[in-house]
C-alpha cells in the first residue's frame, strides 16, 4: 500500500511539473495595440476621441503601458472627403481625450468621416457614416412617473418610439444631466448611456427603452438617437465581456471592433434632443 501511495504521489508530482512546463512554454509575448473610442454626433459642440493602449490579460503590463491612462503624444485626426483636422489633447476630467470643436469639423447627416490615430509605431483608424435625420425619434413618447418611498420621491422617465422593425434600425438613449449649484447656476453636463435597441429584434409596434431616474434640482436632456450596427455590436459585446469577467464557467467574450489596426469603436449617432422635468 505504501509503495502504491508513493507511486501515486510521484505520478501526481510529475503531472504537476508537466502542466507547469506546458503553461510556461505556451506563453507568448504581449503585443500592445491602440484602443480608440468615439461617438460622433452632429448635435455635440465638441468631438472627443479616447485613446489608450491595450494591457495583457495575464501578467503585468510594461510600466509605461498600463492600459488605464490616456495616451499622451498621439497624433489624432478626423477627416471628411475634403479636409483633415488635427485634434489636441484635453485633460479636463469631463472631456478627457483628444478634442476639436464641431464648429470646425461640422459633422453632418450622411457625412463620411475617418478618425486616424498614430502613436510611436502603432496606427489605428475607423470610418463611419452619420445616419440621416429623417425618422429620428419618430412616434416619440415620454412618460414621467413619481414613486414615493421612505419619505423620498423618485421620478422616472419612460421613453418609447415607433418600431420600423428594419434590419438597419439601431437606436441609443443618452441622458445628459446638469445639476444646479447652491448659487442657482448650472454645473457641467454629465452624460450616461441608458439603453440601446435593434428594431429588428423587438416584437411589437413600439420600442421601449429602459427607464431612467430624474434627480431633483437638475436639468435633464434626453438624446434619442439613430445609430449603426457597429455601435450596438460594440456596446453589447462590451457589456457581455464585463459580465463574464472573473466567471470561470463563462466562455471568453471578444469585444466587437470596427477599428482597423487596433481595437475599439469609431461610432456615430444622429440624435433628437428633448428636455424633460422631474
CSV table of C-alpha atoms in Angstrom, one decimal:
chain,number,residue,atom,x,y,z
A,1,UNK,CA,0.0,0.0,0.0
A,2,UNK,CA,2.8,2.4,0.9
A,3,UNK,CA,4.5,1.6,-2.4
A,4,UNK,CA,1.3,2.3,-4.3
A,5,UNK,CA,0.8,5.6,-2.5
A,6,UNK,CA,4.4,6.6,-3.3
A,7,UNK,CA,3.9,5.8,-6.9
A,8,UNK,CA,0.7,7.9,-7.0
A,9,UNK,CA,2.4,10.8,-5.3
A,10,UNK,CA,5.3,10.7,-7.7
A,11,UNK,CA,2.9,10.5,-10.6
A,12,UNK,CA,1.0,13.5,-9.4
A,13,UNK,CA,4.1,15.5,-8.9
A,14,UNK,CA,5.2,14.5,-12.4
A,15,UNK,CA,1.9,15.6,-13.8
A,16,UNK,CA,2.1,18.9,-12.0
A,17,UNK,CA,5.6,19.6,-13.3
A,18,UNK,CA,4.4,18.6,-16.8
A,19,UNK,CA,1.5,21.1,-16.7
A,20,UNK,CA,3.7,23.9,-15.3
A,21,UNK,CA,6.1,23.3,-18.1
A,22,UNK,CA,3.3,23.3,-20.7
A,23,UNK,CA,1.9,26.6,-19.4
A,24,UNK,CA,5.4,28.2,-19.3
A,25,UNK,CA,6.1,27.0,-22.9
A,26,UNK,CA,2.7,28.4,-24.0
A,27,UNK,CA,3.5,32.0,-23.0
A,28,UNK,CA,3.5,34.5,-25.9
A,29,UNK,CA,4.9,38.0,-25.9
A,30,UNK,CA,2.5,40.8,-25.3
A,31,UNK,CA,1.9,43.0,-28.4
A,32,UNK,CA,0.2,46.3,-27.5
A,33,UNK,CA,-2.4,47.9,-29.6
A,34,UNK,CA,-4.2,51.2,-29.7
A,35,UNK,CA,-7.7,51.2,-28.2
A,36,UNK,CA,-9.8,54.0,-29.7
A,37,UNK,CA,-13.3,55.1,-28.7
A,38,UNK,CA,-15.5,58.0,-30.0
A,39,UNK,CA,-19.2,58.6,-30.7
A,40,UNK,CA,-19.6,61.3,-33.4
A,41,UNK,CA,-22.8,63.3,-33.1
A,42,UNK,CA,-23.7,66.4,-35.2
A,43,UNK,CA,-25.6,67.6,-32.1
A,44,UNK,CA,-22.5,67.8,-29.9
A,45,UNK,CA,-20.4,71.0,-29.7
A,46,UNK,CA,-17.2,69.1,-29.1
A,47,UNK,CA,-15.7,65.9,-30.7
A,48,UNK,CA,-13.8,63.8,-28.2
A,49,UNK,CA,-11.6,60.8,-29.0
A,50,UNK,CA,-10.4,58.5,-26.3
A,51,UNK,CA,-7.0,56.8,-27.0
A,52,UNK,CA,-5.4,54.2,-24.8
A,53,UNK,CA,-3.1,51.2,-25.0
A,54,UNK,CA,-4.2,47.7,-24.5
A,55,UNK,CA,-2.9,45.7,-21.5
A,56,UNK,CA,-2.1,42.0,-21.3
A,57,UNK,CA,-4.8,39.7,-20.0
A,58,UNK,CA,-2.2,37.8,-17.9
A,59,UNK,CA,0.8,39.2,-16.1
A,60,UNK,CA,1.8,42.8,-15.6
A,61,UNK,CA,2.0,45.3,-18.4
A,62,UNK,CA,5.1,47.4,-19.1
A,63,UNK,CA,5.2,50.3,-16.6
A,64,UNK,CA,4.6,52.9,-19.4
A,65,UNK,CA,1.7,50.9,-20.9
A,66,UNK,CA,-0.8,50.2,-18.1
A,67,UNK,CA,-3.9,50.5,-20.3
A,68,UNK,CA,-5.5,52.7,-17.7
A,69,UNK,CA,-4.4,56.1,-18.7
A,70,UNK,CA,-5.0,58.2,-21.8
A,71,UNK,CA,-2.1,58.1,-24.3
A,72,UNK,CA,-0.4,61.5,-24.5
A,73,UNK,CA,1.7,62.5,-27.5
A,74,UNK,CA,-0.5,60.7,-30.1
A,75,UNK,CA,-1.4,62.3,-33.4
A,76,UNK,CA,-5.2,62.2,-33.8
A,77,UNK,CA,-7.1,63.5,-36.9
A,78,UNK,CA,-10.6,63.4,-38.2
A,79,UNK,CA,-11.2,63.8,-42.0
A,80,UNK,CA,-14.0,64.0,-44.4
A,81,UNK,CA,-13.8,63.8,-48.2
A,82,UNK,CA,-12.2,67.2,-48.5
A,83,UNK,CA,-10.2,68.1,-45.3
A,84,UNK,CA,-8.3,66.6,-42.4
A,85,UNK,CA,-8.4,68.3,-39.0
A,86,UNK,CA,-5.9,67.7,-36.1
A,87,UNK,CA,-7.2,67.1,-32.6
A,88,UNK,CA,-5.5,68.3,-29.4
A,89,UNK,CA,-5.2,66.6,-26.0
A,90,UNK,CA,-7.5,67.7,-23.2
A,91,UNK,CA,-7.1,66.7,-19.6
A,92,UNK,CA,-10.4,68.1,-18.4
A,93,UNK,CA,-12.0,65.2,-16.4
A,94,UNK,CA,-15.4,65.7,-18.0
A,95,UNK,CA,-14.0,65.7,-21.6
A,96,UNK,CA,-10.6,64.0,-21.3
A,97,UNK,CA,-9.3,62.8,-24.6
A,98,UNK,CA,-8.3,64.4,-28.0
A,99,UNK,CA,-10.8,67.1,-28.8
A,100,UNK,CA,-11.8,69.5,-31.5
A,101,UNK,CA,-14.8,71.9,-31.8
A,102,UNK,CA,-17.6,70.7,-34.0
A,103,UNK,CA,-17.8,74.3,-35.3
A,104,UNK,CA,-14.6,73.5,-37.2
A,105,UNK,CA,-15.4,70.0,-38.5
A,106,UNK,CA,-19.2,70.5,-38.9
A,107,UNK,CA,-20.4,66.9,-38.7
A,108,UNK,CA,-23.5,66.4,-40.9
A,109,UNK,CA,-26.1,63.8,-41.7
A,110,UNK,CA,-24.9,61.5,-44.4
A,111,UNK,CA,-21.3,62.6,-44.0
A,112,UNK,CA,-18.5,60.0,-44.0
A,113,UNK,CA,-15.7,60.6,-41.5
A,114,UNK,CA,-12.4,58.8,-40.7
A,115,UNK,CA,-10.7,59.1,-37.3
A,116,UNK,CA,-7.0,58.2,-37.5
A,117,UNK,CA,-4.5,57.7,-34.6
A,118,UNK,CA,-0.7,57.3,-34.7
A,119,UNK,CA,1.4,56.7,-31.6
A,120,UNK,CA,5.0,55.6,-31.8
A,121,UNK,CA,5.0,52.6,-34.2
A,122,UNK,CA,1.2,52.0,-33.8
A,123,UNK,CA,-1.6,53.2,-36.0
A,124,UNK,CA,-5.4,52.7,-36.0
A,125,UNK,CA,-8.3,54.1,-37.9
A,126,UNK,CA,-12.0,53.8,-38.2
A,127,UNK,CA,-14.6,55.2,-40.6
A,128,UNK,CA,-18.3,55.9,-40.1
A,129,UNK,CA,-21.2,57.5,-42.0
A,130,UNK,CA,-23.6,59.7,-39.9
A,131,UNK,CA,-27.2,58.4,-40.1
A,132,UNK,CA,-29.8,60.6,-41.9
A,133,UNK,CA,-32.0,63.0,-39.9
A,134,UNK,CA,-35.2,61.6,-41.4
A,135,UNK,CA,-37.1,59.3,-39.0
A,136,UNK,CA,-35.1,60.1,-35.9
A,137,UNK,CA,-37.4,59.8,-32.9
A,138,UNK,CA,-40.5,59.0,-35.0
A,139,UNK,CA,-43.5,58.5,-32.8
A,140,UNK,CA,-41.6,59.6,-29.7
A,141,UNK,CA,-43.5,59.3,-26.4
A,142,UNK,CA,-42.1,60.2,-23.0
A,143,UNK,CA,-43.9,59.5,-19.7
A,144,UNK,CA,-42.8,60.5,-16.3
A,145,UNK,CA,-43.8,58.8,-13.0
A,146,UNK,CA,-43.2,59.5,-9.4
A,147,UNK,CA,-42.8,56.8,-6.7
A,148,UNK,CA,-42.6,57.6,-3.0
A,149,UNK,CA,-40.6,55.5,-0.6
A,150,UNK,CA,-39.5,56.3,3.0
A,151,UNK,CA,-40.4,60.0,2.5
A,152,UNK,CA,-38.4,60.4,-0.7
A,153,UNK,CA,-39.9,60.8,-4.2
A,154,UNK,CA,-38.2,59.2,-7.1
A,155,UNK,CA,-39.0,60.4,-10.6
A,156,UNK,CA,-38.6,58.3,-13.7
A,157,UNK,CA,-38.8,58.8,-17.4
A,158,UNK,CA,-40.1,56.1,-19.8
A,159,UNK,CA,-39.2,56.6,-23.4
A,160,UNK,CA,-40.6,54.8,-26.4
A,161,UNK,CA,-40.6,55.1,-30.3
A,162,UNK,CA,-42.4,53.6,-33.2
A,163,UNK,CA,-40.7,50.4,-34.3
A,164,UNK,CA,-39.9,50.3,-38.0
A,165,UNK,CA,-38.5,46.7,-37.4
A,166,UNK,CA,-35.9,47.2,-40.1
A,167,UNK,CA,-32.6,45.4,-40.2
A,168,UNK,CA,-30.7,48.7,-40.0
A,169,UNK,CA,-32.8,50.3,-37.3
A,170,UNK,CA,-30.5,50.8,-34.4
A,171,UNK,CA,-31.1,53.2,-31.5
A,172,UNK,CA,-29.5,54.7,-28.5
A,173,UNK,CA,-30.9,56.6,-25.5
A,174,UNK,CA,-28.4,59.0,-23.8
A,175,UNK,CA,-29.0,61.2,-20.8
A,176,UNK,CA,-27.3,64.5,-20.2
A,177,UNK,CA,-27.7,65.7,-16.6
A,178,UNK,CA,-26.7,69.1,-15.3
A,179,UNK,CA,-27.1,69.8,-11.5
A,180,UNK,CA,-27.9,73.2,-10.1
A,181,UNK,CA,-25.2,74.6,-7.8
A,182,UNK,CA,-26.0,76.3,-4.5
A,183,UNK,CA,-26.0,79.7,-6.2
A,184,UNK,CA,-28.6,78.6,-8.7
A,185,UNK,CA,-26.3,78.2,-11.7
A,186,UNK,CA,-26.0,75.0,-13.7
A,187,UNK,CA,-23.0,72.7,-13.3
A,188,UNK,CA,-21.2,70.8,-16.1
A,189,UNK,CA,-23.2,68.2,-18.0
A,190,UNK,CA,-22.7,64.6,-17.2
A,191,UNK,CA,-23.6,62.1,-19.9
A,192,UNK,CA,-24.7,58.5,-19.3
A,193,UNK,CA,-25.8,55.7,-21.7
A,194,UNK,CA,-29.2,54.5,-20.7
A,195,UNK,CA,-30.0,51.8,-23.3
A,196,UNK,CA,-29.6,50.6,-26.9
A,197,UNK,CA,-32.0,48.7,-29.1
A,198,UNK,CA,-32.2,46.9,-32.5
A,199,UNK,CA,-35.7,47.3,-34.0
A,200,UNK,CA,-35.4,44.0,-35.9
A,201,UNK,CA,-35.1,42.0,-32.7
A,202,UNK,CA,-38.0,43.7,-30.9
A,203,UNK,CA,-41.5,42.4,-31.3
A,204,UNK,CA,-44.4,44.8,-31.2
A,205,UNK,CA,-45.2,48.2,-32.8
A,206,UNK,CA,-43.1,50.2,-30.3
A,207,UNK,CA,-39.6,50.3,-29.0
A,208,UNK,CA,-39.3,50.7,-25.2
A,209,UNK,CA,-36.1,51.8,-23.7
A,210,UNK,CA,-35.1,51.1,-20.1
A,211,UNK,CA,-36.4,53.8,-17.7
A,212,UNK,CA,-34.1,56.4,-16.3
A,213,UNK,CA,-34.1,58.2,-13.0
A,214,UNK,CA,-34.6,62.0,-12.9
A,215,UNK,CA,-32.9,63.5,-9.9
A,216,UNK,CA,-34.3,66.7,-8.4
A,217,UNK,CA,-32.6,70.1,-8.8
A,218,UNK,CA,-31.1,69.1,-12.1
A,219,UNK,CA,-31.7,69.8,-15.8
A,220,UNK,CA,-32.3,66.7,-17.9
A,221,UNK,CA,-31.7,66.4,-21.6
A,222,UNK,CA,-32.5,63.2,-23.4
A,223,UNK,CA,-30.9,62.2,-26.7
A,224,UNK,CA,-32.9,59.8,-28.7
A,225,UNK,CA,-30.6,58.6,-31.4
A,226,UNK,CA,-30.4,56.6,-34.5
A,227,UNK,CA,-27.1,54.8,-34.7
A,228,UNK,CA,-25.2,52.0,-36.6
A,229,UNK,CA,-24.9,48.2,-36.3
A,230,UNK,CA,-21.2,48.6,-35.4
A,231,UNK,CA,-22.0,50.8,-32.4
A,232,UNK,CA,-24.7,48.5,-31.0
A,233,UNK,CA,-22.5,45.4,-31.6
A,234,UNK,CA,-19.6,47.1,-29.7
A,235,UNK,CA,-21.8,48.1,-26.7
A,236,UNK,CA,-23.5,44.7,-26.5
A,237,UNK,CA,-20.3,42.7,-26.6
A,238,UNK,CA,-18.5,45.1,-24.2
A,239,UNK,CA,-21.2,44.6,-21.6
A,240,UNK,CA,-21.2,40.8,-22.1
A,241,UNK,CA,-17.4,40.8,-21.6
A,242,UNK,CA,-17.7,42.8,-18.4
A,243,UNK,CA,-20.4,40.4,-17.1
A,244,UNK,CA,-18.2,37.4,-17.9
A,245,UNK,CA,-15.0,38.8,-16.3
A,246,UNK,CA,-14.0,36.5,-13.4
A,247,UNK,CA,-16.5,33.8,-14.2
A,248,UNK,CA,-14.6,30.5,-14.8
A,249,UNK,CA,-17.7,28.9,-16.4
A,250,UNK,CA,-18.3,31.6,-19.0
A,251,UNK,CA,-17.0,31.5,-22.5
A,252,UNK,CA,-14.4,34.2,-23.3
A,253,UNK,CA,-16.2,37.1,-25.0
A,254,UNK,CA,-14.4,39.1,-27.8
A,255,UNK,CA,-15.5,42.7,-27.9
A,256,UNK,CA,-16.6,43.8,-31.3
A,257,UNK,CA,-14.5,46.4,-33.0
A,258,UNK,CA,-14.6,48.5,-36.2
A,259,UNK,CA,-11.1,50.0,-35.7
A,260,UNK,CA,-8.5,48.9,-38.3
A,261,UNK,CA,-5.1,48.2,-36.8
A,262,UNK,CA,-6.4,48.4,-33.2
A,263,UNK,CA,-9.4,47.9,-31.0
A,264,UNK,CA,-12.5,49.8,-30.0
A,265,UNK,CA,-15.2,51.9,-31.7
A,266,UNK,CA,-15.4,54.8,-34.1
A,267,UNK,CA,-19.2,55.1,-33.7
A,268,UNK,CA,-21.8,57.7,-34.6
A,269,UNK,CA,-25.3,58.8,-33.8
A,270,UNK,CA,-28.0,61.2,-35.2
A,271,UNK,CA,-30.0,62.4,-32.2
A,272,UNK,CA,-33.2,64.2,-31.3
A,273,UNK,CA,-32.8,66.4,-28.2
A,274,UNK,CA,-35.7,66.6,-25.7
A,275,UNK,CA,-35.7,68.3,-22.2
A,276,UNK,CA,-37.7,66.6,-19.5
A,277,UNK,CA,-38.6,67.7,-16.0
A,278,UNK,CA,-38.9,65.5,-12.9
